Coordinates of C-alpha atoms in Angstrom, one line a residue:
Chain A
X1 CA -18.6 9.8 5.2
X2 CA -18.9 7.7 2.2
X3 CA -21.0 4.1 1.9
X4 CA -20.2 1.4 4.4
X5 CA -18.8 -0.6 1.3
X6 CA -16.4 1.8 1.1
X7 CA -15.3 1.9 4.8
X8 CA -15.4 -1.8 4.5
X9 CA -13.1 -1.6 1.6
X10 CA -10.7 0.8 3.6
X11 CA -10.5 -1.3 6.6
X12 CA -9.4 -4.2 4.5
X13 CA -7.1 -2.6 3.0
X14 CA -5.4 -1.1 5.9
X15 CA -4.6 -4.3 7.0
X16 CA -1.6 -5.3 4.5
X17 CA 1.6 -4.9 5.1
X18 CA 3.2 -1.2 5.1
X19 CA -0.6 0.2 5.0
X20 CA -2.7 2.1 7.4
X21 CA -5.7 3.8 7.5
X22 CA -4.5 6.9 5.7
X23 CA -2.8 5.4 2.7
X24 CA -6.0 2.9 2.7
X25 CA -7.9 6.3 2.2
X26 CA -5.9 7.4 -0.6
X27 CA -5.5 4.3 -2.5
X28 CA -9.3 3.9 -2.3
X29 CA -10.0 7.1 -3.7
X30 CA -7.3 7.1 -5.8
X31 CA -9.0 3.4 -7.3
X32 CA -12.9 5.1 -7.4
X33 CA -10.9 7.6 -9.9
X34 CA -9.4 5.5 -12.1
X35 CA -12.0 2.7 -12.1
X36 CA -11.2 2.1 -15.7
X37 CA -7.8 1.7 -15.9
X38 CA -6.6 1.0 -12.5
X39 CA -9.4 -0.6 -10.0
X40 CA -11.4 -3.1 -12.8
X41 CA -7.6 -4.4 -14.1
X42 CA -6.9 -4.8 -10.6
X43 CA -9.5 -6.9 -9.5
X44 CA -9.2 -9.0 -12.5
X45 CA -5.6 -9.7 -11.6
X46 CA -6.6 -10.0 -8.1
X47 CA -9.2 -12.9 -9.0
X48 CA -7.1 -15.1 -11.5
X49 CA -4.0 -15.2 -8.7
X50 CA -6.5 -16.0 -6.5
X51 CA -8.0 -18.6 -8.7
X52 CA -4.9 -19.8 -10.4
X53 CA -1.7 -19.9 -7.9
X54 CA -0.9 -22.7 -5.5
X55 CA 1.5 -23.6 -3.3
X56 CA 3.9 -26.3 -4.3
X57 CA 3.1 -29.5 -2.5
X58 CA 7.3 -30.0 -2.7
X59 CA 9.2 -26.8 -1.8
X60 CA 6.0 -24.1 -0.4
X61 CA 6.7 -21.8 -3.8
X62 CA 3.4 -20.1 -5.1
X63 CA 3.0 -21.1 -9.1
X64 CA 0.3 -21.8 -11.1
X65 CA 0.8 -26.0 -11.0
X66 CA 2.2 -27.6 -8.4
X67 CA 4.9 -29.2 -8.5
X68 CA 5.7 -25.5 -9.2
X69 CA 8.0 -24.8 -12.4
X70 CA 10.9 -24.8 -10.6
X71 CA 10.5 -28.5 -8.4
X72 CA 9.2 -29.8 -12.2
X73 CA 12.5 -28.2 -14.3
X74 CA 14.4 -30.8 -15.5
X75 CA 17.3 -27.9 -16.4
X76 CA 18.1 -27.6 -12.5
X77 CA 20.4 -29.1 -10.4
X78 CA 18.6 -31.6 -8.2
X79 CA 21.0 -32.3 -5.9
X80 CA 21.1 -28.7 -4.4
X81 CA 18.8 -27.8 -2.0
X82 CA 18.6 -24.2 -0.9
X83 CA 16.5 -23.4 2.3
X84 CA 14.8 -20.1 2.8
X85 CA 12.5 -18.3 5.1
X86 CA 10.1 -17.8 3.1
X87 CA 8.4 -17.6 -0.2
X88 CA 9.9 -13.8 -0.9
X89 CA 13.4 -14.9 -0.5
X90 CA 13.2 -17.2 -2.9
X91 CA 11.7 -14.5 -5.2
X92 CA 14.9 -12.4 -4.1
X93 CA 17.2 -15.7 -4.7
X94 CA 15.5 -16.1 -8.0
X95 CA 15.6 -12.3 -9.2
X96 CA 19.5 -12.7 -9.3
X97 CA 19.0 -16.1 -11.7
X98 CA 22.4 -17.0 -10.8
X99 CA 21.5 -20.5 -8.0
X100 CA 20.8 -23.4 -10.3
X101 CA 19.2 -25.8 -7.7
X102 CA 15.8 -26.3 -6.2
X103 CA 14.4 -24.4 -3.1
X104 CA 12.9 -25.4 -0.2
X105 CA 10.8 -22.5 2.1
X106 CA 11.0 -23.0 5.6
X107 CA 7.8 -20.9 6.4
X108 CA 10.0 -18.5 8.9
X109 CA 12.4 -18.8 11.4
X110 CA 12.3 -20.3 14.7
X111 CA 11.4 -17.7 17.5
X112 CA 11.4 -17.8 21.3
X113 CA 9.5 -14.5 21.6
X114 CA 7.0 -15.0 18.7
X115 CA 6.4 -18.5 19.7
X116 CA 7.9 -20.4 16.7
X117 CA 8.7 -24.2 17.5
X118 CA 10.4 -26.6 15.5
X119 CA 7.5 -28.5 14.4
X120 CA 5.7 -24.8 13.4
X121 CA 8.1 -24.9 9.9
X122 CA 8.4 -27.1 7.4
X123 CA 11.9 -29.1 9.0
X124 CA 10.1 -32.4 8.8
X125 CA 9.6 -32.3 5.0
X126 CA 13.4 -31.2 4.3
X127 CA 14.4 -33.7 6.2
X128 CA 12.4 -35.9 4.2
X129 CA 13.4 -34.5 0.8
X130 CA 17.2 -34.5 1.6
X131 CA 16.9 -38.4 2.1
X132 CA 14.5 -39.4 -0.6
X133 CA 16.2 -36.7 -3.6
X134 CA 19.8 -37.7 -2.8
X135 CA 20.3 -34.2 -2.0
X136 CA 24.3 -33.4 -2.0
X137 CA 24.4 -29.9 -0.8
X138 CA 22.2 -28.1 1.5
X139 CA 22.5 -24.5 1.4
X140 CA 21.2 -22.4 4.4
X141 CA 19.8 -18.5 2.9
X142 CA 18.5 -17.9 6.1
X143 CA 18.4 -13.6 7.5
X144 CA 21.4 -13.0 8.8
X145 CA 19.3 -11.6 12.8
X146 CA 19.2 -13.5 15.6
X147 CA 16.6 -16.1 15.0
X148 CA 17.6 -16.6 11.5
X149 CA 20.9 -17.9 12.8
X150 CA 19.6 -19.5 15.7
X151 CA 17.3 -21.9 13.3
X152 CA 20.5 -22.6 10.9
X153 CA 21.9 -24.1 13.9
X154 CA 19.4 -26.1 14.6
X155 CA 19.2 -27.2 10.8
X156 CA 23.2 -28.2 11.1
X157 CA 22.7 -30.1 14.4
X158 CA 19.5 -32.3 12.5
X159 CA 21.5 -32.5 9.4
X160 CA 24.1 -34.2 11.1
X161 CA 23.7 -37.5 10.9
X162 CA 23.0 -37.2 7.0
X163 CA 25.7 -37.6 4.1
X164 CA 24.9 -33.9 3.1
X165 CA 26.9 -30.9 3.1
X166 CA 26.0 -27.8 4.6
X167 CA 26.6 -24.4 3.8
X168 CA 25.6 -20.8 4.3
X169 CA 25.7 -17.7 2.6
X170 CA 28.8 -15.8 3.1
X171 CA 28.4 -12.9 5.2
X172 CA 30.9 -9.5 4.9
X173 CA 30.6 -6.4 3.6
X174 CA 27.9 -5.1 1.4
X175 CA 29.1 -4.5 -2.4
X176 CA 29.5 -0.8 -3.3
X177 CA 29.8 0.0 0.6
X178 CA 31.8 2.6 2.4
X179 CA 33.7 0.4 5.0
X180 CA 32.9 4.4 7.2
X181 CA 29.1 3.3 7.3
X182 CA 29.1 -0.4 7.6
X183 CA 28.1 -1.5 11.7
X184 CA 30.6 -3.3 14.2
X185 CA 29.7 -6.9 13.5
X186 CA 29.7 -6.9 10.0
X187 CA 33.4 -5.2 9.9
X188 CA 34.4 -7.9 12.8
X189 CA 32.9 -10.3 10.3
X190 CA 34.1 -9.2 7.1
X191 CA 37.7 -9.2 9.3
X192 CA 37.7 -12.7 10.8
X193 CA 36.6 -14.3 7.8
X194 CA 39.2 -12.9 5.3
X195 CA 39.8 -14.7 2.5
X196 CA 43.7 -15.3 0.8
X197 CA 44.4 -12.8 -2.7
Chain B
X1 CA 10.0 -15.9 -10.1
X2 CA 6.5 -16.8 -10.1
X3 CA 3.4 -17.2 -12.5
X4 CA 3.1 -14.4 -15.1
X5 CA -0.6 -13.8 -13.1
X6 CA 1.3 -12.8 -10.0
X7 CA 3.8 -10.5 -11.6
X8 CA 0.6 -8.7 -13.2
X9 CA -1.0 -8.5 -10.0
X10 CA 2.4 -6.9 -8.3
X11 CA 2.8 -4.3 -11.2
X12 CA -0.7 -3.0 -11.0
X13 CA -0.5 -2.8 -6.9
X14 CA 2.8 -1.1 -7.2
X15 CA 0.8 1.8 -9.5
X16 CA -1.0 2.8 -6.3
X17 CA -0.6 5.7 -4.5
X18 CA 1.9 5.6 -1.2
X19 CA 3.8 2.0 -3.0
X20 CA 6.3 0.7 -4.8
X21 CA 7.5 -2.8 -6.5
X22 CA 8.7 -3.7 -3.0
X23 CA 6.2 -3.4 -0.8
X24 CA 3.4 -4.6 -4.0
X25 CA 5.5 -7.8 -3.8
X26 CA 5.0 -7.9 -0.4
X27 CA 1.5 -7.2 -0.2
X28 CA 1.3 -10.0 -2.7
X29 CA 2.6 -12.8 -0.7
X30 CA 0.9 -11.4 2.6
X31 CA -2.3 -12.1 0.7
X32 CA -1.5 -15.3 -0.7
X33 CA -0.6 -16.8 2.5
X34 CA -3.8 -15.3 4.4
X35 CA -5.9 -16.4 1.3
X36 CA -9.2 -17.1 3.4
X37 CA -9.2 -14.2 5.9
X38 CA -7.9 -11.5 4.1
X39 CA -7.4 -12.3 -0.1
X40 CA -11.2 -13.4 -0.6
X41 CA -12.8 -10.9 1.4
X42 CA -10.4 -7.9 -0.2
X43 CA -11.7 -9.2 -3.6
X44 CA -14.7 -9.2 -2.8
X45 CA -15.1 -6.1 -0.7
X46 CA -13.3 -4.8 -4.3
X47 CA -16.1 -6.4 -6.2
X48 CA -18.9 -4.3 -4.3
X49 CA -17.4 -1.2 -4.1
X50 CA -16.5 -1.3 -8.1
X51 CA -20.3 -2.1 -8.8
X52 CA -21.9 -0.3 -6.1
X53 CA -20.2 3.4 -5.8
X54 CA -21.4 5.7 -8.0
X55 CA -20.4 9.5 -8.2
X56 CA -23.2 12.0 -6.7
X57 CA -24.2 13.8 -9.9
X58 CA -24.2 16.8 -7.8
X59 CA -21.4 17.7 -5.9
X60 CA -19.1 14.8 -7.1
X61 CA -19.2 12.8 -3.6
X62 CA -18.5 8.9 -3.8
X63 CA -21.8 7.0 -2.4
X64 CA -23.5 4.3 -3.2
X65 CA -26.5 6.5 -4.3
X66 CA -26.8 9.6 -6.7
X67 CA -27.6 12.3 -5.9
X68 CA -25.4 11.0 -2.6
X69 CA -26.8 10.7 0.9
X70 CA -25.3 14.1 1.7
X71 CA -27.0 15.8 -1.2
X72 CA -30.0 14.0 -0.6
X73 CA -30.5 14.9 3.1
X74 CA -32.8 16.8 4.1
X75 CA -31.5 17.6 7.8
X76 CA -28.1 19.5 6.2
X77 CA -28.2 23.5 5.7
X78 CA -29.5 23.9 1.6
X79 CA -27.9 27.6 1.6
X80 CA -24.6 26.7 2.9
X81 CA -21.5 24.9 0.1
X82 CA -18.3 24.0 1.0
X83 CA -16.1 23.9 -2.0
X84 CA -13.4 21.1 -1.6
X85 CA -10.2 20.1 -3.8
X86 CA -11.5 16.5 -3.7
X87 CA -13.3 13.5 -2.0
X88 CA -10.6 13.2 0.2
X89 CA -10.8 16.6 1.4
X90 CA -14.9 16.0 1.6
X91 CA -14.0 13.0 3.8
X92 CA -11.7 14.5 6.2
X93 CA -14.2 17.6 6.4
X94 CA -17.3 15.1 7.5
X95 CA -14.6 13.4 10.0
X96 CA -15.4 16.2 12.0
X97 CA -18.9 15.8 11.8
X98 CA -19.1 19.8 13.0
X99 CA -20.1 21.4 9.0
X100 CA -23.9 20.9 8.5
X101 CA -24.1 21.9 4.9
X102 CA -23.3 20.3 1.5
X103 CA -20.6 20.1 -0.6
X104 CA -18.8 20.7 -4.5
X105 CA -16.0 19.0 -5.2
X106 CA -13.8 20.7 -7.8
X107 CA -11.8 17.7 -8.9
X108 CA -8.4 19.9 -8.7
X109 CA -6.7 22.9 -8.2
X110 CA -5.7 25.2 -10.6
X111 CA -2.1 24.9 -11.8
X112 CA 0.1 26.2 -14.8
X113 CA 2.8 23.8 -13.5
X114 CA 0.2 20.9 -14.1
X115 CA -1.8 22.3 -17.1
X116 CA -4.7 22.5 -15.1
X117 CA -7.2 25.1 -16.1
X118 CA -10.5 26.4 -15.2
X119 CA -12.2 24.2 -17.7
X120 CA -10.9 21.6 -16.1
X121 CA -12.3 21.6 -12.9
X122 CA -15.7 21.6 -12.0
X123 CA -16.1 25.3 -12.1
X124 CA -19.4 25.6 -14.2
X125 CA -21.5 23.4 -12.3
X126 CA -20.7 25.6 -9.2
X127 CA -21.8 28.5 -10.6
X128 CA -24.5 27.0 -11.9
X129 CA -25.6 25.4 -8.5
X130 CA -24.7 28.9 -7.1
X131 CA -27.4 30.5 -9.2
X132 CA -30.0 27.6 -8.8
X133 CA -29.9 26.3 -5.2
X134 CA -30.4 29.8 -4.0
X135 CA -26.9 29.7 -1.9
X136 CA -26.5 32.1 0.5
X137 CA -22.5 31.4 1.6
X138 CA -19.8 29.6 -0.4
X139 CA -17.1 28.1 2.2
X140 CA -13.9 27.7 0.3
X141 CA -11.9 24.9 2.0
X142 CA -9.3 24.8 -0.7
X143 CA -5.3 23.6 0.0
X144 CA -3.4 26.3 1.6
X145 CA -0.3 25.6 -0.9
X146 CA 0.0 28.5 -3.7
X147 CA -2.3 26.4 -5.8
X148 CA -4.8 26.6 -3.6
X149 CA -4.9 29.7 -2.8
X150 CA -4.8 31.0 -6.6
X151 CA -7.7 28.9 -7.7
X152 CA -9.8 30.4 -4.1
X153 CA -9.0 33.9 -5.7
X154 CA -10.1 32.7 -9.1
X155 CA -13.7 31.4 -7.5
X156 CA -13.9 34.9 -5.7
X157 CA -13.3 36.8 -9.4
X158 CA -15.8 34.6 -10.6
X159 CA -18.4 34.7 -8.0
X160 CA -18.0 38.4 -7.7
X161 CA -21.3 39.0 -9.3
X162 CA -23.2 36.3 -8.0
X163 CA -25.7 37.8 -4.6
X164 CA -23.4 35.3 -2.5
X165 CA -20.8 35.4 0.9
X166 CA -17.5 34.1 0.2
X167 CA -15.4 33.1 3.0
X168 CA -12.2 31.0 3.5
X169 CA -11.3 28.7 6.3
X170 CA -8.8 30.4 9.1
X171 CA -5.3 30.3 8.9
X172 CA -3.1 30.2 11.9
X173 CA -1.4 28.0 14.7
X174 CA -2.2 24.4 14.9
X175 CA -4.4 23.1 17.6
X176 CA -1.6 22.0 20.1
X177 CA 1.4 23.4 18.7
X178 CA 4.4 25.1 20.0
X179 CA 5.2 28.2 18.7
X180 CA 9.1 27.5 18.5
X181 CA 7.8 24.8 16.0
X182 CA 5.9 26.8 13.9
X183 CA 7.2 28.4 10.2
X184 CA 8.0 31.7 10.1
X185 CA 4.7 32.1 7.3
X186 CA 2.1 30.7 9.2
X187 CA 3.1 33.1 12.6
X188 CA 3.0 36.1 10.4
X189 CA -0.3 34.8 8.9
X190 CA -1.8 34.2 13.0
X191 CA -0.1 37.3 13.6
X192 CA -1.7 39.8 11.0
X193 CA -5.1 37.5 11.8
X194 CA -5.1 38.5 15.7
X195 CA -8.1 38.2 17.4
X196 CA -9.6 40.4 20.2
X197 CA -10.1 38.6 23.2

């Protein structure tokens, strides 16, 4: 085959998310083919986010200072706290530009079968940032499986004993679904918690 | 969202082949958060392969050398060219490790649909290596789509004249196959391709 730079390259490669060996293959060549307009621009952008982003020291966002642009705003409301997972739910939280607080990423979700304890996400410093910021709301955007709901339980049982309110994201059915398509337990869902017209 | 660095770096992965803005994004934070084993060595695995891979000047192979290390050996068959649609194509044919002569890549197929014309592809430098290298059989291991197969019958037009065997690679049944899950073409094609036993 080819050099062992480029077998190197492919291995590496192979290894992100949603990637194996044959879409490695084609990306490589497809990069060795468009070296001027694809694969020099992309190792460009490659080394300035590797150069320039942090992770904020206050909520775990990735941003170029830290306290990221979104802990440092003085436009958002800093009494609302919203905890996610991780770094591309915010993203997702922020696409829709509709929540006007701060964020807080947990780092993942607690997890009997993957190992994930307590003291594996970032709880301690939540807790510390929902006494010290005079946080009034805490809202939980945690995945809607198992573990996601397991860990908001565990958030509301440590949040107890704080003068915070606690909230979650409502769950129901999808907009522009076909009630024929949606599973079980989001109809039973969608049916318990009803809401008045 | 993030810095304006990382939405750069998310639209330029999202350009490659087999992804799309989802999976770029998250690509993106997979390698921010494994920055040390898997961010710095991707970059710089990048960085060698953009400085060190040059295209063989020859048959159009990617290798750190040119003429590459195929068309620089002097253990493979000199008479003996497998014409190829692309690198890939080379690759997946040295996989095998079974063909012991060189290569041409052609850099396409011919296609009206695509506007891809003779001139386009590397058509003249096979004839020309044809005439010079003292060839004695042209392999064509072109696609076996109706690209493919047009652009085999314009090489055989063309090399008509040239002292030179043509031949094609076999089509037929898959190793391993079941014939109920075979197309109706490819049993005709094993079946007017019969071999005595």
């Amino acid at each position: 085959m080819a050099g062992n730079e480029i077998e190197k390259l492919i291995k590496i490669i192979a290894k992100l998310p949603s990637l194996g060996t044959r879409s490695s293959r084609r990306i490589v060549l497809q990069l060795l083919k468009k070296r001027e307009s694809l694969f020099l621009p992309l190792i460009e952008a490659m080394g300035s986010v590797a150069e320039n982003i942090k992770t904020c020291e206050i909520c775990g966002n990735y941003d170029t200072t830290s306290p990221c642009s979104i802990c440092g705003s003085n436009v958002r409301e800093p009494h609302l706290l919203c905890v996610v997972q991780d770094v591309a739910d915010l993203w997702a939280m922020e696409r829709v530009s509709f929540f006007k607080g701060r964020y807080h990423v947990l780092g993942g979700v607690l997890s009997a079968l993957d190992g994930i304890a307590p003291e594996d996400l970032n709880i301690e410093s939540l807790l510390h940032r929902i006494k010290n910021e005079n946080i009034s709301e805490v809202i939980l955007a945690l995945p809607a499986t198992v573990d996601g709901q397991i860990t908001a339980h565990y958030l509301v049982s440590k949040l107890k004993d704080c003068a915070v309110k606690v909230t979650t994201l409502a769950q129901g059915i999808t907009m522009g679904a076909e009630l024929d398509y949606m599973d079980e337990g989001t109809l039973q869902l969608a049916l318990n918690s009803r809401k008045l017209l």
